[in-house]
Short mmCIF file of C-alpha atoms in Angstrom, two decimals:
data_model
loop_
_atom_site.label_atom_id
_atom_site.label_comp_id
_atom_site.label_asym_id
_atom_site.label_seq_id
_atom_site.Cartn_x
_atom_site.Cartn_y
_atom_site.Cartn_z
CA MET A 82 16.73 11.59 1.71
CA SER A 83 18.28 8.45 0.28
CA LEU A 84 17.51 5.02 1.67
CA SER A 85 18.95 1.76 0.39
CA VAL A 86 17.70 -1.53 1.83
CA ARG A 87 19.01 -5.00 0.95
CA ILE A 88 18.08 -7.51 3.66
CA ARG A 89 17.34 -11.19 4.22
CA LYS A 90 15.97 -12.71 7.41
CA ARG A 91 14.84 -16.25 8.08
CA LEU A 92 11.41 -16.39 9.69
CA ALA A 93 9.28 -19.33 10.76
CA ALA A 94 7.12 -19.48 7.63
CA PHE A 95 9.50 -18.08 4.98
CA THR A 96 12.72 -16.16 4.37
CA LEU A 97 12.20 -12.42 4.07
CA ASP A 98 14.06 -11.06 1.03
CA VAL A 99 13.50 -7.34 0.37
CA SER A 100 15.47 -4.80 -1.70
CA PHE A 101 14.60 -1.21 -2.61
CA ASP A 102 16.13 2.25 -3.02
CA VAL A 103 14.44 5.61 -2.35
CA GLU A 104 16.30 8.69 -3.54
CA ARG A 105 13.95 11.65 -2.98
CA ALA A 106 13.18 13.40 0.30
CA ASP A 107 9.65 14.37 -0.71
CA ARG A 108 8.52 10.80 -1.32
CA VAL A 109 6.50 8.47 0.88
CA MET A 110 7.25 4.85 0.08
CA ALA A 111 4.76 2.14 1.03
CA LEU A 112 5.36 -1.50 1.86
CA LEU A 113 2.13 -3.15 0.75
CA GLY A 114 1.05 -6.72 1.33
CA PRO A 115 -1.31 -9.01 3.26
CA SER A 116 -0.97 -9.55 7.00
CA GLY A 117 2.01 -11.74 7.92
CA CYS A 118 3.96 -11.18 4.70
CA GLY A 119 6.97 -9.49 6.34
CA LYS A 120 6.15 -5.77 6.09
CA SER A 121 6.53 -4.91 9.77
CA VAL A 122 9.66 -7.06 10.08
CA THR A 123 11.22 -5.00 7.29
CA LEU A 124 10.37 -1.81 9.16
CA LYS A 125 11.81 -3.14 12.42
CA CYS A 126 15.06 -4.08 10.65
CA ILE A 127 15.39 -0.52 9.33
CA ALA A 128 14.70 0.91 12.79
CA GLY A 129 17.19 -1.44 14.48
CA VAL A 130 14.53 -3.19 16.57
CA MET A 131 15.28 -6.48 14.75
CA ARG A 132 18.52 -7.65 13.17
CA PRO A 133 18.57 -9.08 9.62
CA ASP A 134 20.53 -12.26 9.03
CA GLU A 135 22.37 -10.59 6.18
CA GLY A 136 22.33 -7.49 4.01
CA ARG A 137 22.91 -3.76 4.17
CA ILE A 138 20.86 -0.68 5.14
CA VAL A 139 22.15 2.81 4.28
CA LEU A 140 20.40 6.09 5.15
CA ASN A 141 21.69 9.35 3.67
CA GLY A 142 25.13 7.85 3.20
CA ARG A 143 25.30 6.48 6.78
CA THR A 144 25.51 2.72 7.09
CA LEU A 145 22.96 1.59 9.66
CA PHE A 146 23.54 -2.10 9.13
CA ASP A 147 26.07 -4.15 7.17
CA SER A 148 26.38 -7.85 7.94
CA GLU A 149 29.71 -8.22 6.12
CA ALA A 150 31.32 -5.16 7.74
CA GLY A 151 29.89 -5.96 11.17
CA VAL A 152 27.97 -2.67 11.43
CA ASP A 153 24.71 -2.63 13.43
CA LEU A 154 23.87 0.78 14.88
CA PRO A 155 21.55 0.79 17.90
CA PRO A 156 18.07 2.30 17.36
CA GLN A 157 18.91 5.53 19.24
CA SER A 158 21.83 6.22 16.87
CA ARG A 159 19.94 5.72 13.61
CA ARG A 160 17.92 8.99 13.61
CA VAL A 161 14.84 7.05 12.56
CA GLY A 162 11.40 7.85 13.99
CA TYR A 163 9.08 4.87 14.42
CA LEU A 164 5.31 5.34 14.76
CA PHE A 165 3.91 2.09 16.19
CA GLN A 166 0.33 0.88 15.84
CA ASP A 167 -0.34 1.51 19.53
CA SER A 168 1.50 4.89 19.81
CA ALA A 169 3.87 3.56 22.57
CA LEU A 170 3.51 6.64 24.81
CA PHE A 171 4.78 6.72 28.39
CA PRO A 172 1.61 6.16 30.45
CA THR A 173 2.87 7.99 33.56
CA MET A 174 3.89 11.14 31.67
CA ASP A 175 1.55 13.85 30.47
CA VAL A 176 1.36 14.80 26.80
CA LEU A 177 3.90 17.63 27.03
CA HIS A 178 6.56 15.51 28.72
CA ASN A 179 5.95 12.62 26.31
CA VAL A 180 6.86 14.94 23.45
CA MET A 181 9.73 16.57 25.35
CA ALA A 182 11.22 13.08 25.73
CA GLY A 183 11.79 13.07 21.99
CA VAL A 184 13.67 16.39 21.81
CA ARG A 185 17.36 15.64 21.42
CA GLU A 186 19.00 18.99 22.17
CA GLY A 187 18.53 22.23 24.13
CA GLY A 188 17.87 23.20 27.73
CA ARG A 189 14.64 22.48 29.53
CA ALA A 190 12.98 25.71 28.36
CA GLY A 191 14.03 25.11 24.77
CA ARG A 192 12.86 21.50 24.83
CA ARG A 193 9.54 22.59 26.30
CA GLU A 194 9.00 25.21 23.58
CA ARG A 195 9.92 22.74 20.82
CA ALA A 196 7.42 20.23 22.25
CA ARG A 197 4.67 22.87 22.38
CA ARG A 198 5.37 23.82 18.77
CA GLU A 199 5.01 20.24 17.55
CA LEU A 200 1.81 19.80 19.60
CA ARG A 201 0.33 22.91 18.00
CA ALA A 202 1.19 21.54 14.57
CA MET A 203 -0.72 18.36 15.49
CA ARG A 204 -3.71 20.44 16.73
CA LEU A 205 -3.24 19.33 20.34
CA ASP A 206 -3.31 22.73 22.01
CA GLY A 207 -4.74 22.42 25.51
CA ALA A 208 -3.91 18.73 25.86
CA GLU A 209 -0.42 19.24 27.33
CA ARG A 210 -1.33 18.14 30.88
CA LEU A 211 -3.43 15.13 29.94
CA ARG A 212 -2.17 11.58 30.36
CA PRO A 213 -2.33 9.09 27.45
CA ALA A 214 -5.23 7.23 29.11
CA GLN A 215 -7.31 10.42 28.88
CA LEU A 216 -6.85 10.71 25.10
CA SER A 217 -8.67 9.13 22.17
CA GLY A 218 -6.80 6.70 19.94
CA GLY A 219 -6.36 9.36 17.28
CA GLN A 220 -5.03 11.88 19.79
CA ARG A 221 -2.50 9.37 21.11
CA GLN A 222 -1.19 8.76 17.60
CA ARG A 223 -0.89 12.50 17.01
CA VAL A 224 1.09 12.86 20.24
CA ALA A 225 3.36 10.05 19.10
CA MET A 226 3.83 11.78 15.74
CA ALA A 227 4.64 15.08 17.50
CA ARG A 228 7.27 13.27 19.60
CA ILE A 229 8.82 11.77 16.46
CA LEU A 230 8.98 15.14 14.68
CA ALA A 231 10.48 16.76 17.78
CA SER A 232 13.40 14.32 17.59
CA ASP A 233 14.46 15.67 14.14
CA PRO A 234 14.67 12.24 12.47
CA GLU A 235 16.04 11.72 8.98
CA LEU A 236 13.43 9.07 8.25
CA ILE A 237 9.95 8.30 9.62
CA LEU A 238 8.60 4.75 9.72
CA LEU A 239 4.81 4.32 9.95
CA ASP A 240 3.66 0.84 10.99
CA GLU A 241 -0.06 0.66 10.09
CA PRO A 242 -0.76 3.81 12.15
CA PHE A 243 -4.51 3.79 11.41
CA SER A 244 -5.26 0.11 12.04
CA ALA A 245 -6.72 0.59 15.54
CA LEU A 246 -9.06 3.41 14.51
CA ASP A 247 -12.47 3.43 12.85
CA GLY A 248 -14.49 5.77 10.68
CA TYR A 249 -14.05 9.49 11.11
CA LEU A 250 -11.13 9.22 13.58
CA ARG A 251 -9.15 7.16 11.07
CA TRP A 252 -9.83 9.64 8.27
CA GLN A 253 -8.98 12.67 10.44
CA LEU A 254 -5.72 11.14 11.64
CA GLU A 255 -4.76 10.33 8.07
CA LEU A 256 -5.27 13.98 7.13
CA ASP A 257 -3.21 15.14 10.11
CA LEU A 258 -0.35 12.75 9.34
CA ALA A 259 -0.41 13.69 5.67
CA ASP A 260 0.00 17.36 6.66
CA GLY A 261 2.86 16.44 8.99
CA LEU A 262 4.63 14.40 6.31
CA ARG A 263 4.34 17.23 3.78
CA ALA A 264 6.11 19.58 6.21
CA PHE A 265 8.75 16.98 7.11
CA PRO A 266 12.06 17.50 5.22
CA GLY A 267 13.01 13.81 5.26
CA GLY A 268 11.39 10.71 3.83
CA ALA A 269 8.90 8.19 5.15
CA VAL A 270 8.15 4.48 4.79
CA LEU A 271 4.55 3.39 5.38
CA VAL A 272 3.56 -0.20 6.16
CA THR A 273 -0.04 -1.07 5.28
CA HIS A 274 -2.29 -3.72 3.77
CA ASP A 275 -4.79 -1.03 2.70
CA ARG A 276 -4.45 -0.10 -0.97
CA ASP A 277 -6.53 3.07 -0.48
CA GLU A 278 -4.01 4.39 2.07
CA VAL A 279 -1.24 3.72 -0.42
CA HIS A 280 -3.12 5.57 -3.14
CA ARG A 281 -3.73 8.63 -0.94
CA LEU A 282 -0.45 8.87 0.96
CA ALA A 283 2.41 7.29 -1.03
CA GLN A 284 4.21 7.91 -4.29
CA ASP A 285 6.22 4.67 -4.52
CA VAL A 286 5.37 1.15 -3.41
CA CYS A 287 7.09 -2.18 -2.84
CA VAL A 288 4.69 -5.14 -2.82
CA ILE A 289 5.73 -7.96 -0.46
CA ASP A 290 4.31 -11.43 -1.11
CA ARG A 291 5.14 -14.21 1.37
CA GLY A 292 8.41 -12.52 2.28
CA GLN A 293 9.49 -11.76 -1.28
CA GLY A 294 9.78 -8.07 -2.10
CA GLU A 295 8.90 -7.11 -5.66
CA PRO A 296 10.71 -4.36 -7.59
CA LEU A 297 9.86 -0.82 -6.49
CA MET A 298 7.24 0.86 -8.66
CA SER A 299 5.26 4.09 -8.67
CA VAL A 300 1.80 4.04 -7.11
CA HIS A 301 0.39 4.98 -10.52
CA GLU A 302 2.04 1.91 -12.04
CA LEU A 303 0.69 -0.35 -9.29
CA PHE A 304 -2.89 0.56 -10.14
CA ALA A 305 -2.52 1.07 -13.91
CA ARG A 306 0.05 -1.61 -14.86
CA PRO A 307 0.80 -4.13 -12.09
CA ARG A 308 3.31 -6.69 -13.28
CA THR A 309 2.57 -9.66 -11.05
CA VAL A 310 -0.42 -11.59 -9.76
CA ALA A 311 0.38 -10.53 -6.18
CA ALA A 312 0.56 -6.84 -7.12
CA ALA A 313 -2.71 -7.04 -9.07
CA LEU A 314 -4.58 -8.78 -6.24
CA ILE A 315 -3.33 -6.49 -3.45
CA SER A 316 -4.17 -3.45 -5.58
CA GLY A 317 -7.80 -4.57 -5.78
CA CYS A 318 -8.06 -6.53 -9.02
CA LYS A 319 -11.00 -8.93 -8.63
CA ASN A 320 -10.67 -10.88 -11.90
CA VAL A 321 -7.60 -13.04 -12.56
CA SER A 322 -7.36 -15.99 -14.96
CA ARG A 323 -4.60 -18.39 -15.90
CA ALA A 324 -3.35 -17.32 -19.33
CA ARG A 325 -1.04 -18.28 -22.19
CA VAL A 326 0.59 -16.06 -24.77
CA ALA A 327 -1.35 -16.61 -28.02
CA GLY A 328 0.21 -13.89 -30.21
CA ASP A 329 2.07 -10.59 -30.11
CA HIS A 330 -0.80 -8.89 -28.26
CA LEU A 331 -3.03 -11.85 -27.44
CA LEU A 332 -3.66 -13.82 -24.26
CA ALA A 333 -5.60 -17.10 -24.17
CA CYS A 334 -7.40 -16.90 -20.82
CA ASP A 335 -8.03 -20.51 -19.82
CA ASP A 336 -10.35 -19.92 -16.87
CA TRP A 337 -12.60 -17.59 -18.86
CA GLY A 338 -12.49 -19.57 -22.12
CA VAL A 339 -11.66 -16.55 -24.32
CA THR A 340 -8.68 -15.01 -26.07
CA LEU A 341 -8.23 -11.32 -25.30
CA ALA A 342 -6.27 -8.62 -27.09
CA CYS A 343 -4.02 -6.57 -24.82
CA ALA A 344 -2.18 -3.32 -25.45
CA ASP A 345 1.01 -4.55 -23.72
CA ALA A 346 2.84 -7.28 -25.59
CA PRO A 347 3.07 -10.12 -23.03
CA GLY A 348 6.52 -11.46 -22.23
CA PRO A 349 7.40 -15.17 -22.14
CA ARG A 350 6.93 -15.45 -18.36
CA VAL A 351 3.30 -14.28 -18.35
CA THR A 352 1.10 -16.81 -16.57
CA HIS A 353 -2.12 -14.87 -15.87
CA ALA A 354 -4.37 -12.08 -17.09
CA GLY A 355 -6.11 -9.52 -14.90
CA ILE A 356 -9.17 -7.32 -15.44
CA ARG A 357 -10.42 -4.72 -12.97
CA ALA A 358 -14.13 -5.12 -12.29
CA HIS A 359 -14.97 -1.45 -12.80
CA TYR A 360 -13.22 -1.31 -16.21
CA LEU A 361 -15.70 -3.75 -17.74
CA THR A 362 -18.74 -2.55 -19.66
CA ALA A 363 -21.91 -4.54 -20.30
CA ALA A 364 -24.60 -4.87 -22.94
CA ALA A 365 -27.67 -7.10 -22.78
CA ALA A 366 -27.67 -10.08 -25.11
CA PRO A 367 -30.54 -12.53 -25.71
CA ALA A 368 -29.74 -16.11 -24.65
CA GLY A 369 -27.72 -17.93 -27.29
CA GLU A 370 -27.28 -14.86 -29.52
CA ARG A 371 -23.88 -14.46 -31.10
CA GLY A 372 -22.19 -11.33 -32.31
CA ALA A 373 -21.17 -8.04 -30.77
CA PRO A 374 -23.82 -5.82 -29.17
CA PRO A 375 -23.50 -2.42 -30.85
CA SER A 376 -23.56 -0.57 -27.52
CA LEU A 377 -20.06 -1.80 -26.63
CA ALA A 378 -17.11 0.37 -27.61
CA PRO A 379 -15.48 -0.42 -30.99
CA GLY A 380 -12.31 -2.47 -30.55
CA ALA A 381 -13.28 -3.79 -27.13
CA ASN A 382 -12.79 -7.44 -26.30
CA ARG A 383 -16.18 -9.15 -25.95
CA ILE A 384 -16.99 -11.91 -23.50
CA PRO A 385 -20.47 -13.54 -23.67
CA CYS A 386 -21.65 -14.34 -20.14
CA VAL A 387 -24.59 -15.68 -18.16
CA VAL A 388 -25.66 -13.59 -15.18
CA GLU A 389 -25.47 -15.77 -12.06
CA ARG A 390 -25.87 -13.26 -9.26
CA VAL A 391 -26.60 -9.56 -8.80
CA ILE A 392 -25.51 -7.92 -5.53
CA ASP A 393 -26.98 -4.55 -4.65
CA GLY A 394 -24.22 -2.59 -2.91
CA THR A 395 -24.47 0.69 -1.04
CA PHE A 396 -23.42 2.84 -3.97
CA SER A 397 -22.97 0.38 -6.85
CA THR A 398 -24.13 -2.91 -8.32
CA ILE A 399 -21.93 -6.00 -8.43
CA VAL A 400 -22.71 -8.61 -11.08
CA MET A 401 -21.22 -12.10 -11.02
CA ALA A 402 -21.28 -13.46 -14.59
CA ARG A 403 -20.31 -16.95 -15.78
CA THR A 404 -17.85 -16.95 -18.69
CA PRO A 405 -17.54 -19.52 -21.51
CA GLY A 406 -14.72 -21.15 -19.55
CA GLY A 407 -16.90 -21.53 -16.48
CA ALA A 408 -15.03 -19.19 -14.13
CA PRO A 409 -16.98 -16.08 -13.05
CA LEU A 410 -16.17 -12.50 -13.88
CA ARG A 411 -17.02 -9.76 -11.40
CA TYR A 412 -18.48 -6.63 -13.02
CA GLU A 413 -19.05 -3.46 -10.97
CA CYS A 414 -21.06 -0.49 -12.20
CA GLU A 415 -23.27 2.36 -11.08
CA LYS A 416 -26.76 1.30 -10.10
CA ASP A 417 -28.36 3.23 -12.96
CA ALA A 418 -26.12 1.50 -15.52
CA TRP A 419 -27.29 -1.94 -14.42
CA ALA A 420 -30.92 -0.87 -14.13
CA ALA A 421 -30.77 0.29 -17.77
CA LEU A 422 -30.17 -3.33 -18.81
CA GLY A 423 -33.58 -4.29 -17.45
CA GLY A 424 -32.65 -7.39 -15.45
CA ALA A 425 -30.77 -9.10 -18.29
CA THR A 426 -29.92 -12.76 -17.76
CA HIS A 427 -27.32 -12.84 -20.54
CA VAL A 428 -24.78 -10.06 -21.08
CA THR A 429 -21.77 -9.41 -23.23
CA LEU A 430 -19.00 -7.89 -21.17
CA GLY A 431 -16.57 -5.59 -22.95
CA ILE A 432 -13.01 -4.75 -21.94
CA ALA A 433 -10.61 -2.46 -23.82
CA PRO A 434 -7.20 -3.96 -24.72
CA ASP A 435 -5.60 -1.19 -22.64
CA CYS A 436 -7.33 -2.62 -19.58
CA VAL A 437 -6.21 -6.23 -19.98
CA MET A 438 -3.20 -6.76 -17.69
CA PRO A 439 -0.59 -9.45 -18.50
CA LEU A 440 0.72 -10.80 -15.18
CA CYS A 441 3.49 -13.13 -14.06
CA GLU A 442 4.12 -14.90 -10.78
CA GLY A 443 7.80 -14.08 -10.37
CA ILE A 444 9.42 -10.82 -9.32
CA SER A 445 11.99 -10.32 -12.09
CA GLU A 446 11.77 -6.81 -13.42
CA GLY A 447 10.75 -6.27 -17.01
CA GLU A 448 9.98 -9.90 -17.84
CA CYS A 449 6.20 -9.87 -17.52
CA ALA A 450 5.25 -7.45 -20.27
CA HIS A 451 6.85 -5.04 -22.65
CA ALA A 452 5.11 -1.77 -23.45
#
C-alpha cells in the first residue's frame, strides 16, 4: 500500500495543512493531536467525504483527488473503508445484511457466505439476526469493521473507533481490531488523541497541531526523540521549559533556572527543553546543602529542588518539586522509591543527558536537533 497526501483546507479557526507519505502495506499510520486540531477532517478528505481546497491524494498509484487536474473521485470509487466513531450501521437491517451491504461482488449466496466469514473473524457468530439496537457498542463497531473488510478496501480509515467505549469493552475491541488489521493486506490510518493507542497499534505517526501537520516519524521516535513542543506534549511529556542553546550539548533552561547537558546537539531553532517525569531520579538533600548526592547516577544532570506537593496515585507517586527558576518539575516514581526517601522536603533530581529533549516550535524537519 502506498498513500501520498498533500492537502490544504481553510477551516473556521485555522487552515489545515497536512502532508505525509506511507509506503508499506503492513503499517498503521496514526494522526495524533488534541481535539479540534484537524485530524478527522484529514481523514474525511482522504475518504472523499470532504473536499480539500487544494492538494493531491494518491492511493496505490490511483489519484483520488487532484485540485490542479480537476480529479475528485466519489467515496464509493475510492476503495477506502471508513470506520466512524458511531459505527454508522443501518438500523433497520440485521447484522448479516449490514455486512452483506459491504460486499462488492458475487451472487446473493456468495455475498452471504463472505459476510458470515467476516463475522466469524470478528467473533460475532450467532449475532447475524440481531439489529444494531440489540448490540453493545463494541459489537456494533465489530460489525462495522466486518462490513469494511467485506468490501475489500485498499485502505482502512479509523476515526477514534474506541472513543465511545469504556473499560474492558474498549480494550477488547482494540484487541479485535488489531487482529483484523494484522490480517488485512492493505494499510490503515488511525485518528486518535490517545498516545497509548498510538503506541499499541501504530508504527508511524503524524502529529497535527492547530491544523499544521508535522513531518512523519516512527512511533519509537515520537516517544524517544520528539522534535517539537507539540509532539512532546501530545506524547505525554509533563515537563517543558523555555530554553536557549548554551553550548554544543548544553541548554540553558530558563523556567527551571539550570543549564542541562543533552546528548543531542541542539540546532539553532531550539526554543524549549523537555524531560519525561518518569525518567527523573531523586535523592534526598538537606535544606541548603550544595553538591551532588552520591546516590544519583554519575554524569546525570542535577537539579536541586524543594518538594511542594506529593500526590499518592493508584500505582505510583507524583512529586511536584520547585526548581531554582521557580517553575515546578513533575517527578513520577514507584511508591517504594519515594517512601525510601523518608518524606524529604528537599531533593536533588537527576536526569541523564540522553533523556533531555531539545525541542522547537516549528515543523521543519531536521532543524531542531542533530544526533
